[in-house]
Structures are given as C-alpha cells and as structure tokens.
mmCIF file of C-alpha atoms in Angstrom:
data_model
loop_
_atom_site.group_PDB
_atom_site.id
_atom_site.type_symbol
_atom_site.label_atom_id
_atom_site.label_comp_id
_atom_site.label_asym_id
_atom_site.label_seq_id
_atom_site.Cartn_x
_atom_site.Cartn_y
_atom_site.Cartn_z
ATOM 1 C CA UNK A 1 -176.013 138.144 48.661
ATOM 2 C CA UNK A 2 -178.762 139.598 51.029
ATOM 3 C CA UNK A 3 -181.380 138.724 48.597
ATOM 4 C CA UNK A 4 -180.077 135.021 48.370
ATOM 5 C CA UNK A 5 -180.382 134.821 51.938
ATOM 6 C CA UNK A 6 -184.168 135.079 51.730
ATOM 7 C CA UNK A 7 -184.184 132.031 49.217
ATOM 8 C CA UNK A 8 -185.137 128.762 51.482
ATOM 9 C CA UNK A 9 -182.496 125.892 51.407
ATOM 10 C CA UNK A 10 -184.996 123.664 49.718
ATOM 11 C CA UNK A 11 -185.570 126.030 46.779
ATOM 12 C CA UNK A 12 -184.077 125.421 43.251
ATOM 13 C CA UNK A 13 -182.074 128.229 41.899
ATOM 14 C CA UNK A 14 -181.358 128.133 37.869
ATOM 15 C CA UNK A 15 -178.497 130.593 37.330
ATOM 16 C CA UNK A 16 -177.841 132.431 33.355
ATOM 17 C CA UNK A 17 -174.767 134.103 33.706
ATOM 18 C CA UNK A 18 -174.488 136.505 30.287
ATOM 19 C CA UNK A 19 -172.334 139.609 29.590
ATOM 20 C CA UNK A 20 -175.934 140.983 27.696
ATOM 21 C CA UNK A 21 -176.145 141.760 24.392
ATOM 22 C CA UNK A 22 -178.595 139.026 24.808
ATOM 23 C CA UNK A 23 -179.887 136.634 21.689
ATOM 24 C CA UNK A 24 -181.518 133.311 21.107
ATOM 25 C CA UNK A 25 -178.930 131.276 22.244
ATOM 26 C CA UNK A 26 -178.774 133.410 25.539
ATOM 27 C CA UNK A 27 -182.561 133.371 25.946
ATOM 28 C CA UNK A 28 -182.593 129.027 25.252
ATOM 29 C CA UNK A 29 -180.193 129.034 27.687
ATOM 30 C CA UNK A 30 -183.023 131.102 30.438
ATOM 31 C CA UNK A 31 -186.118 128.873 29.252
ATOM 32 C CA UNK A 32 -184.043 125.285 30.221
ATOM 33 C CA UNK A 33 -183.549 127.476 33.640
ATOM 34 C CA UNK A 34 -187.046 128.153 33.625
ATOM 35 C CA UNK A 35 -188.292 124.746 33.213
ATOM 36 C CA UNK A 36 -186.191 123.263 35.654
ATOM 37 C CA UNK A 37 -185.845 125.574 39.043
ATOM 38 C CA UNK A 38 -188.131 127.288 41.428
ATOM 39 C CA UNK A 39 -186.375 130.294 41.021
ATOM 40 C CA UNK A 40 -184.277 131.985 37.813
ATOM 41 C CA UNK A 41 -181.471 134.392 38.457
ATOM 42 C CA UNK A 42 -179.488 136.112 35.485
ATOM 43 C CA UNK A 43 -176.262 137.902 35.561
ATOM 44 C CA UNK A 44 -175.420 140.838 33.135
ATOM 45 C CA UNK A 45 -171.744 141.548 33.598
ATOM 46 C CA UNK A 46 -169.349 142.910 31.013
ATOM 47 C CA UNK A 47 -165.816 141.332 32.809
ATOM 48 C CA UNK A 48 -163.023 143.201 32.129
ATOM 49 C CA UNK A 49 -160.820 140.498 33.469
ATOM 50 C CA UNK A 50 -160.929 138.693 30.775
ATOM 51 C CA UNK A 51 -160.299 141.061 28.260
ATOM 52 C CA UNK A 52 -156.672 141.261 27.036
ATOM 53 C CA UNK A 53 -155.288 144.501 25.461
ATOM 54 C CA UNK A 54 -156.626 145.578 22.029
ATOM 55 C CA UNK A 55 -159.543 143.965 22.782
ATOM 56 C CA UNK A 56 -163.016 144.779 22.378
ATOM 57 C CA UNK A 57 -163.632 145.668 26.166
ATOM 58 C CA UNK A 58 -164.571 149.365 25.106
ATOM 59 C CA UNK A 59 -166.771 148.814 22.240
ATOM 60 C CA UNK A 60 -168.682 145.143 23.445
ATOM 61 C CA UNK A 61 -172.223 146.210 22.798
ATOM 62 C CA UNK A 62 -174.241 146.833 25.877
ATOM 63 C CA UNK A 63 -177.899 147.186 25.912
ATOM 64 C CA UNK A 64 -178.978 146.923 29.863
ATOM 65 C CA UNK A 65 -182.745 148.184 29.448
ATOM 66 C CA UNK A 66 -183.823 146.039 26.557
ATOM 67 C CA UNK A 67 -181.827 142.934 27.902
ATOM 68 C CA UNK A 68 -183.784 142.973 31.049
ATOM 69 C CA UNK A 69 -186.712 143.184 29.294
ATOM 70 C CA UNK A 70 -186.125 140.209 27.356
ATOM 71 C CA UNK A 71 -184.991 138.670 30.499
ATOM 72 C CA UNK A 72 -188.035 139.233 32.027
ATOM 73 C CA UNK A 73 -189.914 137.805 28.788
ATOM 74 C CA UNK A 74 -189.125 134.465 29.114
ATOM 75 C CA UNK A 75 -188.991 134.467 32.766
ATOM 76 C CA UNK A 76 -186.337 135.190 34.671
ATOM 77 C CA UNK A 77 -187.132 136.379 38.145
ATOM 78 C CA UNK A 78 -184.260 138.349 39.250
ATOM 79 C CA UNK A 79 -181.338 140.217 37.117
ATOM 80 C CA UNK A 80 -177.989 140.844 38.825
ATOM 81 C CA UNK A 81 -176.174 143.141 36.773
ATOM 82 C CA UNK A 82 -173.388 144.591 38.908
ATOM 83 C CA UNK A 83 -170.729 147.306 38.148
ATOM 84 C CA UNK A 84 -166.706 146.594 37.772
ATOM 85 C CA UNK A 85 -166.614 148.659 40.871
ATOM 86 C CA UNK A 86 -169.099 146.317 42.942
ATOM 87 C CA UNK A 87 -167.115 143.121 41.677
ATOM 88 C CA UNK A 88 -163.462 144.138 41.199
ATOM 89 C CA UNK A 89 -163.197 147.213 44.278
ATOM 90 C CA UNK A 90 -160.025 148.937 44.245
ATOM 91 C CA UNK A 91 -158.195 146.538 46.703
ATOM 92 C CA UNK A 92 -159.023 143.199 44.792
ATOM 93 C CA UNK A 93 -155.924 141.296 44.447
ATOM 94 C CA UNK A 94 -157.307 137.473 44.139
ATOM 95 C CA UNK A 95 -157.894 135.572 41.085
ATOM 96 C CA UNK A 96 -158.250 132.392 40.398
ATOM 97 C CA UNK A 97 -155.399 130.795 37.717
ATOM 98 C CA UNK A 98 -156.940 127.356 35.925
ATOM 99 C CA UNK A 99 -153.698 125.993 35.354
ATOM 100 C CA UNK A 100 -153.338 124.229 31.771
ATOM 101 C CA UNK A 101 -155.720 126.175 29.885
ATOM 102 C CA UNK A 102 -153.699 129.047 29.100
ATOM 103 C CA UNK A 103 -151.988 126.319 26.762
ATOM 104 C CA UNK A 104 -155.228 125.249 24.912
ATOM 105 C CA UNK A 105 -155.181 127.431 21.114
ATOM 106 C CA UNK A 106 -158.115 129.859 22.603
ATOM 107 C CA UNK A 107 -155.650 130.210 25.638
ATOM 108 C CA UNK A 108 -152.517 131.284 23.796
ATOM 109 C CA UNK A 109 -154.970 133.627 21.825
ATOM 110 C CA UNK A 110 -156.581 135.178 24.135
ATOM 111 C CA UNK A 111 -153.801 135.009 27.351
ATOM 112 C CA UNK A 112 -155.359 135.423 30.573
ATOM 113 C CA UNK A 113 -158.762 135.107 28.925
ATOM 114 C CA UNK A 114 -159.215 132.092 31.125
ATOM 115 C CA UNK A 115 -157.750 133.443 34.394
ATOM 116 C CA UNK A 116 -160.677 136.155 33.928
ATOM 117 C CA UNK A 117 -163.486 133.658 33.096
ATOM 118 C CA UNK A 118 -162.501 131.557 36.086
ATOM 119 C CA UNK A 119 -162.145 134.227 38.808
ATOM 120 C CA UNK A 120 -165.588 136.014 37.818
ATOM 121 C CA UNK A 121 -167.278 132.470 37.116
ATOM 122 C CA UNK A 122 -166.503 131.902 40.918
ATOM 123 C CA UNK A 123 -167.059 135.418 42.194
ATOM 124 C CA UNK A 124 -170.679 135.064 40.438
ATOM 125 C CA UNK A 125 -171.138 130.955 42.239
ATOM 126 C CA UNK A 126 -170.235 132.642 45.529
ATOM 127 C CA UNK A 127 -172.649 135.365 44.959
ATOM 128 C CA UNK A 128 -175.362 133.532 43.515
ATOM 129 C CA UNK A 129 -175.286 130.298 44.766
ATOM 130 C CA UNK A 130 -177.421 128.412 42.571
ATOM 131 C CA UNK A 131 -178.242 124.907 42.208
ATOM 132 C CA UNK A 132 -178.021 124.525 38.484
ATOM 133 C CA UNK A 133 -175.907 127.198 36.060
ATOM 134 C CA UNK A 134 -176.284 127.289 32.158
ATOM 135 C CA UNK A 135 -173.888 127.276 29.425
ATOM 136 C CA UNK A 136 -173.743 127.248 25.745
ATOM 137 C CA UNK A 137 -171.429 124.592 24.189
ATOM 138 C CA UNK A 138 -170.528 127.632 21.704
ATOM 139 C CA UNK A 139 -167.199 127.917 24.028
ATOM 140 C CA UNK A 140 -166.021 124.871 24.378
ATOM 141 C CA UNK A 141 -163.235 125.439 26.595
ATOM 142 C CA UNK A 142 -164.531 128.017 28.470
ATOM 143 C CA UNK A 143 -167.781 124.793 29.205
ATOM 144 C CA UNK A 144 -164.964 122.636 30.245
ATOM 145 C CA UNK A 145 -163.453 125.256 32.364
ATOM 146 C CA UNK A 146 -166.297 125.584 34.431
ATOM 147 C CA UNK A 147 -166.676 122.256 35.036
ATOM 148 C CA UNK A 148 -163.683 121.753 36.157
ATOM 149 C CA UNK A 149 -163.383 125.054 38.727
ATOM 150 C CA UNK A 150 -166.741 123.406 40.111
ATOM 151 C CA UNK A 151 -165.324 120.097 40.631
ATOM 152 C CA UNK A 152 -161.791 121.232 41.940
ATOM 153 C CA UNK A 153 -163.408 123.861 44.318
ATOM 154 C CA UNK A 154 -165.837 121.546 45.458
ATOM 155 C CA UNK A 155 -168.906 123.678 44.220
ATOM 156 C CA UNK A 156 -172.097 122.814 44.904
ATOM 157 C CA UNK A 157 -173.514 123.899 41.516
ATOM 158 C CA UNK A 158 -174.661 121.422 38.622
ATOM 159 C CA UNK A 159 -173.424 122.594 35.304
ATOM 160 C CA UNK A 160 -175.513 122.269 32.549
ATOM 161 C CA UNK A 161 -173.999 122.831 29.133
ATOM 162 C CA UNK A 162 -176.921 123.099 26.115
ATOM 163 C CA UNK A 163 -176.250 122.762 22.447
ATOM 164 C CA UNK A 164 -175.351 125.698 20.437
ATOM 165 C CA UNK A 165 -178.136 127.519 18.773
ATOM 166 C CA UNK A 166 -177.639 128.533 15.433
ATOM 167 C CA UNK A 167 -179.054 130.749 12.703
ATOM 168 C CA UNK A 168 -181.036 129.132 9.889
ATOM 169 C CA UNK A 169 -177.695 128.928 7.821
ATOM 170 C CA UNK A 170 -176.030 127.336 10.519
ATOM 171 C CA UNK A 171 -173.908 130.487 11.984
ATOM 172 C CA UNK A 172 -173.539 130.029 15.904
ATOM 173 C CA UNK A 173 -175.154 132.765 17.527
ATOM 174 C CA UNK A 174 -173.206 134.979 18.957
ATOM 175 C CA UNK A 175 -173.015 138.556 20.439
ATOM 176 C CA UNK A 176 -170.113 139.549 18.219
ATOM 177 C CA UNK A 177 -171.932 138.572 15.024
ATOM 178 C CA UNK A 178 -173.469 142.663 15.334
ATOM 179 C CA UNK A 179 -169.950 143.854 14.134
ATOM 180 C CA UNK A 180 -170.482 141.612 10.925
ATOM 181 C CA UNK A 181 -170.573 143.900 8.179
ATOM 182 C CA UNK A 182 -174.198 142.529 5.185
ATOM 183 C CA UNK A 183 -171.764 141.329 3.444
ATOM 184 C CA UNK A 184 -169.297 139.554 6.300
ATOM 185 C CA UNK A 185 -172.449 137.955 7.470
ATOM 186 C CA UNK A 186 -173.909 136.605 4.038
ATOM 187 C CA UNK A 187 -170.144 134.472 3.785
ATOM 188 C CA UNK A 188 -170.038 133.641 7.765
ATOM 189 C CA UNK A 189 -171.744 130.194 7.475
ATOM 190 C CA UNK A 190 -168.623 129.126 5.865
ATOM 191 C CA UNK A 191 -167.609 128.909 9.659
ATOM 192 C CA UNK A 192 -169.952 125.802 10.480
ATOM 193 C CA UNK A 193 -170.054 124.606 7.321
ATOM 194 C CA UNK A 194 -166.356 123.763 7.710
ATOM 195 C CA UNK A 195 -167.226 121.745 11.149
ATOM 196 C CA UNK A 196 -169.666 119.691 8.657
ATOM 197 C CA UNK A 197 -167.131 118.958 6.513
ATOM 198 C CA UNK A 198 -165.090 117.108 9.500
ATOM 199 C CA UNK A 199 -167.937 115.541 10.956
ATOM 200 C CA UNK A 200 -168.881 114.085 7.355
ATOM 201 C CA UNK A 201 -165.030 112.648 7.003
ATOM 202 C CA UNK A 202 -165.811 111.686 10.908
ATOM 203 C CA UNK A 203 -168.764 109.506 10.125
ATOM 204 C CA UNK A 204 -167.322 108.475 6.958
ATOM 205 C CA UNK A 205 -165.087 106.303 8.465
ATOM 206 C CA UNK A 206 -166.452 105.073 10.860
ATOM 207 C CA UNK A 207 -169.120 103.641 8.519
ATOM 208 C CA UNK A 208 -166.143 101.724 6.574
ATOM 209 C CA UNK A 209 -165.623 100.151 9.926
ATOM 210 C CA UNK A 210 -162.531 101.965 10.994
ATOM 211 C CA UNK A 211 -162.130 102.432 14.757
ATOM 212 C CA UNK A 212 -160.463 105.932 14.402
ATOM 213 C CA UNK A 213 -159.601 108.812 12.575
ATOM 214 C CA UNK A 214 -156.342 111.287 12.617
ATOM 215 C CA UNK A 215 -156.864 114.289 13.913
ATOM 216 C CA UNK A 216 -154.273 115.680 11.257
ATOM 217 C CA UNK A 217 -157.499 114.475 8.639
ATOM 218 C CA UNK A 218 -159.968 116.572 10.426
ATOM 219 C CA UNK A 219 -158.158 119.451 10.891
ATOM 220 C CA UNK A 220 -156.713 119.664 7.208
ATOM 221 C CA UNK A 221 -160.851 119.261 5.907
ATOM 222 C CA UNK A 222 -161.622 122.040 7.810
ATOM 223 C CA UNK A 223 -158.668 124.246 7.006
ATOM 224 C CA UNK A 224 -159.504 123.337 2.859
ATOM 225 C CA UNK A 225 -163.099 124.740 3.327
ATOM 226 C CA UNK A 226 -161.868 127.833 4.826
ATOM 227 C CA UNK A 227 -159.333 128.259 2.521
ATOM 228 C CA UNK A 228 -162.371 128.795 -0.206
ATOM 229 C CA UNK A 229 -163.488 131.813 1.345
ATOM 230 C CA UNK A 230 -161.376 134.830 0.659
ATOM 231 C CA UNK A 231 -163.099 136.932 3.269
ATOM 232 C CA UNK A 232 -161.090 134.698 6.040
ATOM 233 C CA UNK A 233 -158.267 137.223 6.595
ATOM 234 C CA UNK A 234 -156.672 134.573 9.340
ATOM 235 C CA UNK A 235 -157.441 131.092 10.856
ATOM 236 C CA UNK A 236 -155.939 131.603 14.248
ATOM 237 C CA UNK A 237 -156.245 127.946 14.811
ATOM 238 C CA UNK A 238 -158.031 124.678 14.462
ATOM 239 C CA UNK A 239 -157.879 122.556 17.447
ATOM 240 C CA UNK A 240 -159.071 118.529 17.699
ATOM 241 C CA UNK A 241 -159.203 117.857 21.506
ATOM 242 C CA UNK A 242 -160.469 115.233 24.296
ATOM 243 C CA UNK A 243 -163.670 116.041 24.966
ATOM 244 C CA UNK A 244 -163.024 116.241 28.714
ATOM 245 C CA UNK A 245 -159.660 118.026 29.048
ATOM 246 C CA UNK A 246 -159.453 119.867 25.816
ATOM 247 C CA UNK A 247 -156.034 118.423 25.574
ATOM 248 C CA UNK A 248 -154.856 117.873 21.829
ATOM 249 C CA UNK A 249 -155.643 113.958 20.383
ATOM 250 C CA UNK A 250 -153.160 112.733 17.658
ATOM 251 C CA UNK A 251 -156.290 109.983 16.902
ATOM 252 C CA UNK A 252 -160.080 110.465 17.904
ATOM 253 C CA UNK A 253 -161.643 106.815 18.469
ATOM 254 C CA UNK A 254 -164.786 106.269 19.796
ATOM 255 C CA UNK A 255 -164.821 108.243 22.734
ATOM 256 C CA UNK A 256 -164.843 111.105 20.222
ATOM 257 C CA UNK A 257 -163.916 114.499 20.634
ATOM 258 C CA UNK A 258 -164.532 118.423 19.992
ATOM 259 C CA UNK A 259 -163.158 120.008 16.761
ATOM 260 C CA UNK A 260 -162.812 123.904 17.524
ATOM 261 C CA UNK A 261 -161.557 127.106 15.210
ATOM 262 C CA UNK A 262 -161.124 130.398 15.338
ATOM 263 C CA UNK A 263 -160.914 132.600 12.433
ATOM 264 C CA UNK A 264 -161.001 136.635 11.695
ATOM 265 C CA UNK A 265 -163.639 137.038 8.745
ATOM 266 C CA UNK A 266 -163.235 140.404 7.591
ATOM 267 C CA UNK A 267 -162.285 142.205 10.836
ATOM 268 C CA UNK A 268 -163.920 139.914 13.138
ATOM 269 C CA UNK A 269 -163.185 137.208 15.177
ATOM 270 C CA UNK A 270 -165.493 134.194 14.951
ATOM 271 C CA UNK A 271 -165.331 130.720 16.817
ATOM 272 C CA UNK A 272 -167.104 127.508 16.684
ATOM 273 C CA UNK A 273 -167.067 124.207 17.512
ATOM 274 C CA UNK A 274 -169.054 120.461 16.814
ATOM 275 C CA UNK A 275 -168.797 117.728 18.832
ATOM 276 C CA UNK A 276 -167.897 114.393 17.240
ATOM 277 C CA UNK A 277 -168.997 111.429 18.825
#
C-alpha cells in the first residue's frame, strides 16, 4: 500500500491477480496488462478462504521462485505475493457475502467458494488499486462475480475478462491439470469437446432459422459426450445460464448464454465453459 502511494494519479496500473502455479493462460492474461498500462502489478496468493474442507488447500502446487521469474519474463513490474498472515491477521472477522451465487451449480459445489473469492478479490482492489484487472473466462462465475463486487462497491477498477487459452487439443489450461495422471490427460479433451458438441446443436439451429434453443437440448448433448468417456467418475453438473447473472435459462435466444460443467476425470476435478452467442 506504501508502494502504491508512490504511483502518480495519472499512471495506468494493469493488475494479474493469480494463486501461481503460473501457465499460458496466466502469462496471456500479464502480456494484455502489459500492452495496455504504464505499470503491471501481479498478485501470487494461495486464499485459503475459499477453500472448503477436503479440499486441495494443502497440496495446491506452489512454485514462488520460478513464478516470479516468469512474471518477470513477460513483464510484470512488481509481484505482491503476501502471506495468510499479512492478509487474514488473527483478528479478521469481515468478509464480503455475494449474495445469490452460493446458489449457482459451482456455488452449491464448492459452498463458500464465492464468499472467499469475493472478500480476497476486494482485499487485493483495496490494496492494489489498479485501473484495469485481468481475468480468464475459464471461471465463468467467478468473471461475473467480479464484475459485479466492482459495480455494487462502486470500484474504480475496469475488469477485463480474456478468452480462455487452451492446449492444442482444446483442454482449458489450468493449474490443476498437474494432478492429471498420462493417461487422465490423453482422455481430458473430452471436457471441451463436449462444449463443441452444444455449440454445434447451438448454431445448428439457428441456421434453420429458429430464434432459440432449450437449454434442456444443450445440456443433454453435452451430458451424451461425457457419458462416452469412462474415465468421468462424476459430472457434478452442467449448467446453461444468462450470460450476465449466471442465473439458469429454460430457452437461450439471441442474447445467448454460457454453457458450464464440472466433472471429476479420474480423481480430478475439471471445469469449463463456451460462450454461445
């Protein structure tokens, strides 16, 4: 916060906030920063607050020297990577409770998954301050979260949410793909390739001139592609929602919408989502 005192009003400040284990998608995510801002501050922060119990809190890979190197690669300026101690001290009471989105499906999965990722998304605004912030469209409620905290709070912070980056077979890149097993990984595309299948029904009818689609249609495509893969031990859910709420659609017109899953492929959890519009 001293540091960002030294920053003149007038300067641009792109902000990356990551939990490290750092990868392309991360790194895309610095370069858009790069391009656009005076100034590029990342965050490396492993939040416990919004890990639940039986989670992977203790075992989330963490790699703070090679990180900052890469960091420092493609140009960030300054790295903020703060301990639990610094940003939860022992008499921190306050969080911040995004009502609503502990009913999305990634909500009732995960509960207070999105009580955590609000309260340290703020914490990290405050700190920070910058002008824009950068986010993957890989979490799609967790993008529309944010927006919503900054408009509701009255932020002055331009969210920027990029396109996923994927692998060459399509995979969304992700910092939980590591605990893919060779042979976990080699079926994981089945993931995305599900997604393709909706969009392809999507498109399809729209081309015949319809003017929308049932959700029920898009889920069940995806559902029959994941079905073919024996590896997928559990589809925890398959969600078709309004692109600006995340609140379920029974129909998905023009205005389109976001078609999300997740799924446990051999012991790990994967999620994904394509935009349809």
């Amino acid at each position: 916060r001293t540091f960002r005192k030294t920053i003149n009003n007038s300067t641009s400040v792109g902000f990356v906030p990551t939990m490290g284990a750092l990868h392309e998608g991360h790194l895309s995510l610095v370069r858009e920063a790069r391009a656009n801002n005076d100034v590029v501050i990342a965050s490396i922060f492993v939040n416990p607050a919004q890990f639940g119990k039986g989670e992977d809190l203790d075992r989330y890979p963490r790699q703070l020297e090679k990180d900052s190197e890469l960091l420092k690669e493609v140009g960030v300026d300054h790295i903020f990577a703060p301990s639990s101690d610094l940003m939860y001290g022992k008499n921190h009471v306050t969080y911040v409770e995004p009502m609503g989105f502990g009913e999305t499906n990634e909500g009732k999965s995960r509960p207070g998954f999105f009580r955590g990722v609000a309260t340290v998304v703020t914490k990290l605004f405050n700190i920070v301050q910058p002008t824009n912030a950068y986010f993957g469209q890989k979490d799609a409620v967790q993008c529309v979260l944010i927006r919503r905290i900054v408009e509701d709070l009255d932020m002055d912070v331009n969210v920027k949410i990029m396109d996923t980056v994927r692998e060459s077979d399509g995979l969304a890149m992700s910092s939980r793909n590591a605990y893919l097993t060779q042979e976990e990984r080699e079926k994981a595309p089945v993931v995305y390739q599900s997604l393709c299948a909706a969009r392809e029904v999507y498109d399809a009818r729209f081309a015949r001139g319809m003017d929308e689609v049932e959700a029920d249609d898009l889920r069940e495509v995806v559902e029959s592609v994941l079905e073919t893969e024996p590896m997928i031990k559990n589809v925890q859910y398959v969600s078709v929602d309004d692109l600006e709420t995340m609140k379920p659609l029974d129909k998905v017109g023009n205005d389109g919408c976001v078609v999300s899953l997740a799924c446990v492929l051999g012991s790990v959890r994967l999620i994904d989502n394509i935009v349809l519009r």
